[in-house]
Amino acid sequence: MNLKRTIAAFGVAALVACPAGAAAKGPGHGGGKDKAPQSVEDGTGGTGGKKPKKPKLRTYEFRGIVAAVNDGTVEVTITGGNKRGRELERERITFDVTDAKVKVADVNGDGQRDLADVAVGDRVRIQVRVAGPISSSRVVPARQLHDKGPAKPPSDDDAPKGDDDAPKPPGDDDAPKDPGTETPPAPEAPAA
């Protein structure tokens, strides 16, 4: 029985002490309804106690042909990429590759794989991670540059087919024939 009385006494004491303790701390310390603000504005529009949000970074992947190589930058004519990269097709964008991971074959034979091995006309894949949109008017910092070698020259197979305006060589089978000069087909021999 004494145990029950002791627990009840502690419970009553706790109920009496909580409201008195909260009122004793005053406003702004977790007490009643007259709570003071927890953070103060610092005059810049943000709150003094909170960190500003980081801008959302977006990944762009570009495929293209190198148009120019300068000291630390590469100008690329965009031919494709991911969804964001394809939006800039046919644009000429300058990429800063000083801090980028460059993957290229050692073309010049100096023992190093660097920007000196990238040449005009090479096919490249570039990855960029930036906040906001990309435009051709500014230099864009690149994360990765992967040089895939020189672009393939167009082959005869890539030429348009069915060009009827092209001159035909003599002896072409499609040329009209004079019916008087045609030779009849040879008769077939009976099978024995």
Tab-separated table of N, CA, C and O in Angstrom, residues 61-117:
chain	number	residue	atom	x	y	z
A	61	GLU	N	24.227	15.906	-70.108
A	61	GLU	CA	25.193	15.092	-70.833
A	61	GLU	C	25.100	15.485	-72.296
A	61	GLU	O	24.020	15.521	-72.869
A	62	PHE	N	26.254	15.791	-72.879
A	62	PHE	CA	26.313	16.252	-74.255
A	62	PHE	C	27.164	15.303	-75.087
A	62	PHE	O	28.157	14.749	-74.604
A	63	ARG	N	26.783	15.133	-76.355
A	63	ARG	CA	27.633	14.503	-77.356
A	63	ARG	C	27.850	15.558	-78.422
A	63	ARG	O	26.939	16.327	-78.748
A	64	GLY	N	29.052	15.595	-78.980
A	64	GLY	CA	29.302	16.599	-79.994
A	64	GLY	C	30.650	16.434	-80.654
A	64	GLY	O	31.387	15.479	-80.402
A	65	ILE	N	30.960	17.390	-81.513
A	65	ILE	CA	32.210	17.432	-82.263
A	65	ILE	C	33.002	18.642	-81.785
A	65	ILE	O	32.468	19.754	-81.688
A	66	VAL	N	34.290	18.438	-81.501
A	66	VAL	CA	35.157	19.520	-81.025
A	66	VAL	C	35.355	20.523	-82.156
A	66	VAL	O	35.768	20.161	-83.262
A	67	ALA	N	35.056	21.789	-81.875
A	67	ALA	CA	35.219	22.861	-82.853
A	67	ALA	C	36.509	23.642	-82.612
A	67	ALA	O	37.107	24.151	-83.559
A	68	ALA	N	36.946	23.729	-81.353
A	68	ALA	CA	38.174	24.454	-81.021
A	68	ALA	C	38.673	23.986	-79.662
A	68	ALA	O	37.885	23.641	-78.785
A	69	VAL	N	40.006	23.969	-79.507
A	69	VAL	CA	40.630	23.614	-78.234
A	69	VAL	C	41.517	24.781	-77.833
A	69	VAL	O	42.408	25.185	-78.583
A	70	ASN	N	41.260	25.341	-76.656
A	70	ASN	CA	42.047	26.452	-76.137
A	70	ASN	C	42.709	26.019	-74.837
A	70	ASN	O	42.592	24.867	-74.429
A	71	ASP	N	43.357	26.946	-74.165
A	71	ASP	CA	44.024	26.645	-72.911
A	71	ASP	C	42.993	26.441	-71.803
A	71	ASP	O	42.456	27.403	-71.268
A	72	GLY	N	42.662	25.188	-71.482
A	72	GLY	CA	41.725	24.877	-70.414
A	72	GLY	C	40.266	24.839	-70.825
A	72	GLY	O	39.416	24.518	-70.022
A	73	THR	N	39.964	25.179	-72.078
A	73	THR	CA	38.579	25.143	-72.545
A	73	THR	C	38.480	24.389	-73.869
A	73	THR	O	39.456	24.293	-74.622
A	74	VAL	N	37.284	23.878	-74.122
A	74	VAL	CA	36.999	23.164	-75.365
A	74	VAL	C	35.665	23.697	-75.887
A	74	VAL	O	34.688	23.757	-75.148
A	75	GLU	N	35.631	24.071	-77.153
A	75	GLU	CA	34.380	24.487	-77.793
A	75	GLU	C	33.832	23.296	-78.547
A	75	GLU	O	34.544	22.667	-79.329
A	76	VAL	N	32.555	22.978	-78.302
A	76	VAL	CA	31.941	21.790	-78.881
A	76	VAL	C	30.637	22.178	-79.566
A	76	VAL	O	29.827	22.917	-79.001
A	77	THR	N	30.434	21.644	-80.772
A	77	THR	CA	29.154	21.766	-81.462
A	77	THR	C	28.321	20.579	-81.033
A	77	THR	O	28.685	19.427	-81.284
A	78	ILE	N	27.207	20.820	-80.367
A	78	ILE	CA	26.394	19.770	-79.759
A	78	ILE	C	25.612	19.023	-80.839
A	78	ILE	O	24.952	19.636	-81.680
A	79	THR	N	25.677	17.678	-80.794
A	79	THR	CA	24.935	16.836	-81.731
A	79	THR	C	23.912	15.952	-81.037
A	79	THR	O	23.080	15.348	-81.692
A	80	GLY	N	23.957	15.849	-79.708
A	80	GLY	CA	23.007	15.010	-78.987
A	80	GLY	C	23.308	15.020	-77.506
A	80	GLY	O	24.080	15.830	-77.004
A	81	GLY	N	22.706	14.062	-76.789
A	81	GLY	CA	22.928	13.953	-75.359
A	81	GLY	C	21.686	13.456	-74.657
A	81	GLY	O	20.787	12.875	-75.274
A	82	ASN	N	21.617	13.701	-73.333
A	82	ASN	CA	20.404	13.345	-72.606
A	82	ASN	C	19.325	14.373	-72.938
A	82	ASN	O	19.502	15.232	-73.804
A	83	LYS	N	18.193	14.311	-72.273
A	83	LYS	CA	17.070	15.197	-72.624
A	83	LYS	C	17.464	16.666	-72.556
A	83	LYS	O	17.168	17.445	-73.453
A	84	ARG	N	18.164	17.047	-71.509
A	84	ARG	CA	18.586	18.445	-71.372
A	84	ARG	C	19.646	18.803	-72.404
A	84	ARG	O	19.686	19.914	-72.914
A	85	GLY	N	20.515	17.853	-72.705
A	85	GLY	CA	21.565	18.096	-73.687
A	85	GLY	C	21.034	18.247	-75.100
A	85	GLY	O	21.525	19.066	-75.878
A	86	ARG	N	20.013	17.469	-75.445
A	86	ARG	CA	19.430	17.553	-76.789
A	86	ARG	C	18.718	18.882	-77.019
A	86	ARG	O	18.541	19.297	-78.158
A	87	GLU	N	18.318	19.547	-75.945
A	87	GLU	CA	17.672	20.856	-76.093
A	87	GLU	C	18.634	21.889	-76.676
A	87	GLU	O	18.205	22.901	-77.216
A	88	LEU	N	19.926	21.638	-76.575
A	88	LEU	CA	20.936	22.582	-77.065
A	88	LEU	C	21.623	22.073	-78.330
A	88	LEU	O	22.736	22.515	-78.648
A	89	GLU	N	20.981	21.171	-79.072
A	89	GLU	CA	21.563	20.648	-80.302
A	89	GLU	C	21.856	21.771	-81.274
A	89	GLU	O	21.139	22.760	-81.341
A	90	ARG	N	22.936	21.590	-82.028
A	90	ARG	CA	23.420	22.534	-83.032
A	90	ARG	C	23.966	23.832	-82.430
A	90	ARG	O	24.300	24.753	-83.150
A	91	GLU	N	24.012	23.930	-81.103
A	91	GLU	CA	24.612	25.097	-80.437
A	91	GLU	C	26.119	24.837	-80.282
A	91	GLU	O	26.571	23.698	-80.203
A	92	ARG	N	26.885	25.894	-80.186
A	92	ARG	CA	28.327	25.787	-79.945
A	92	ARG	C	28.581	26.301	-78.534
A	92	ARG	O	28.407	27.489	-78.260
A	93	ILE	N	28.983	25.386	-77.649
A	93	ILE	CA	29.142	25.712	-76.235
A	93	ILE	C	30.610	25.560	-75.843
A	93	ILE	O	31.280	24.607	-76.262
A	94	THR	N	31.085	26.469	-75.010
A	94	THR	CA	32.450	26.425	-74.499
A	94	THR	C	32.436	25.807	-73.112
A	94	THR	O	31.713	26.257	-72.228
A	95	PHE	N	33.246	24.761	-72.914
A	95	PHE	CA	33.333	24.057	-71.644
A	95	PHE	C	34.695	24.294	-71.015
A	95	PHE	O	35.727	24.208	-71.685
A	96	ASP	N	34.691	24.583	-69.709
A	96	ASP	CA	35.921	24.711	-68.932
A	96	ASP	C	36.261	23.322	-68.403
A	96	ASP	O	35.519	22.745	-67.614
A	97	VAL	N	37.399	22.768	-68.839
A	97	VAL	CA	37.767	21.403	-68.462
A	97	VAL	C	39.009	21.364	-67.571
A	97	VAL	O	39.653	20.320	-67.459
A	98	THR	N	39.335	22.478	-66.907
A	98	THR	CA	40.519	22.502	-66.052
A	98	THR	C	40.374	21.563	-64.861
A	98	THR	O	41.352	20.949	-64.437
A	99	ASP	N	39.157	21.434	-64.303
A	99	ASP	CA	38.934	20.548	-63.161
A	99	ASP	C	38.220	19.259	-63.555
A	99	ASP	O	37.832	18.480	-62.685
A	100	ALA	N	38.031	19.026	-64.844
A	100	ALA	CA	37.274	17.863	-65.317
A	100	ALA	C	38.170	16.630	-65.395
A	100	ALA	O	39.386	16.723	-65.557
A	101	LYS	N	37.514	15.485	-65.299
A	101	LYS	CA	38.194	14.212	-65.517
A	101	LYS	C	38.231	13.987	-67.031
A	101	LYS	O	37.191	13.853	-67.668
A	102	VAL	N	39.429	13.983	-67.615
A	102	VAL	CA	39.583	13.861	-69.061
A	102	VAL	C	39.993	12.432	-69.390
A	102	VAL	O	41.002	11.930	-68.894
A	103	LYS	N	39.188	11.785	-70.245
A	103	LYS	CA	39.485	10.424	-70.689
A	103	LYS	C	39.740	10.498	-72.189
A	103	LYS	O	38.826	10.765	-72.978
A	104	VAL	N	40.990	10.273	-72.577
A	104	VAL	CA	41.389	10.411	-73.969
A	104	VAL	C	42.587	9.494	-74.223
A	104	VAL	O	43.338	9.176	-73.304
A	105	ALA	N	42.762	9.072	-75.466
A	105	ALA	CA	43.936	8.276	-75.836
A	105	ALA	C	45.143	9.201	-75.946
A	105	ALA	O	45.012	10.391	-76.257
A	106	ASP	N	46.335	8.649	-75.701
A	106	ASP	CA	47.567	9.438	-75.795
A	106	ASP	C	47.932	9.564	-77.278
A	106	ASP	O	48.715	8.804	-77.812
A	107	VAL	N	47.343	10.552	-77.932
A	107	VAL	CA	47.513	10.722	-79.369
A	107	VAL	C	48.880	11.290	-79.713
A	107	VAL	O	49.521	10.851	-80.663
A	108	ASN	N	49.355	12.253	-78.946
A	108	ASN	CA	50.620	12.905	-79.277
A	108	ASN	C	51.846	12.153	-78.757
A	108	ASN	O	52.965	12.556	-79.015
A	109	GLY	N	51.670	11.074	-78.005
A	109	GLY	CA	52.777	10.219	-77.581
A	109	GLY	C	53.675	10.816	-76.521
A	109	GLY	O	54.822	10.384	-76.373
A	110	ASP	N	53.198	11.769	-75.727
A	110	ASP	CA	54.039	12.371	-74.692
A	110	ASP	C	53.947	11.639	-73.360
A	110	ASP	O	54.573	12.036	-72.388
A	111	GLY	N	53.170	10.567	-73.302
A	111	GLY	CA	53.049	9.781	-72.073
A	111	GLY	C	51.974	10.285	-71.129
A	111	GLY	O	51.778	9.720	-70.064
A	112	GLN	N	51.290	11.355	-71.485
A	112	GLN	CA	50.224	11.899	-70.647
A	112	GLN	C	48.929	11.937	-71.445
A	112	GLN	O	48.930	12.196	-72.640
A	113	ARG	N	47.842	11.694	-70.765
A	113	ARG	CA	46.516	11.781	-71.387
A	113	ARG	C	45.848	13.036	-70.853
A	113	ARG	O	45.320	13.029	-69.744
A	114	ASP	N	45.921	14.090	-71.630
A	114	ASP	CA	45.391	15.376	-71.176
A	114	ASP	C	44.752	16.125	-72.333
A	114	ASP	O	44.527	15.561	-73.407
A	115	LEU	N	44.474	17.387	-72.114
A	115	LEU	CA	43.786	18.215	-73.101
A	115	LEU	C	44.596	18.382	-74.383
A	115	LEU	O	44.033	18.644	-75.443
A	116	ALA	N	45.912	18.201	-74.307
A	116	ALA	CA	46.743	18.314	-75.502
A	116	ALA	C	46.447	17.196	-76.503
A	116	ALA	O	46.767	17.314	-77.684
A	117	ASP	N	45.825	16.108	-76.051
A	117	ASP	CA	45.486	14.988	-76.929
A	117	ASP	C	44.132	15.169	-77.619
A	117	ASP	O	43.780	14.393	-78.497
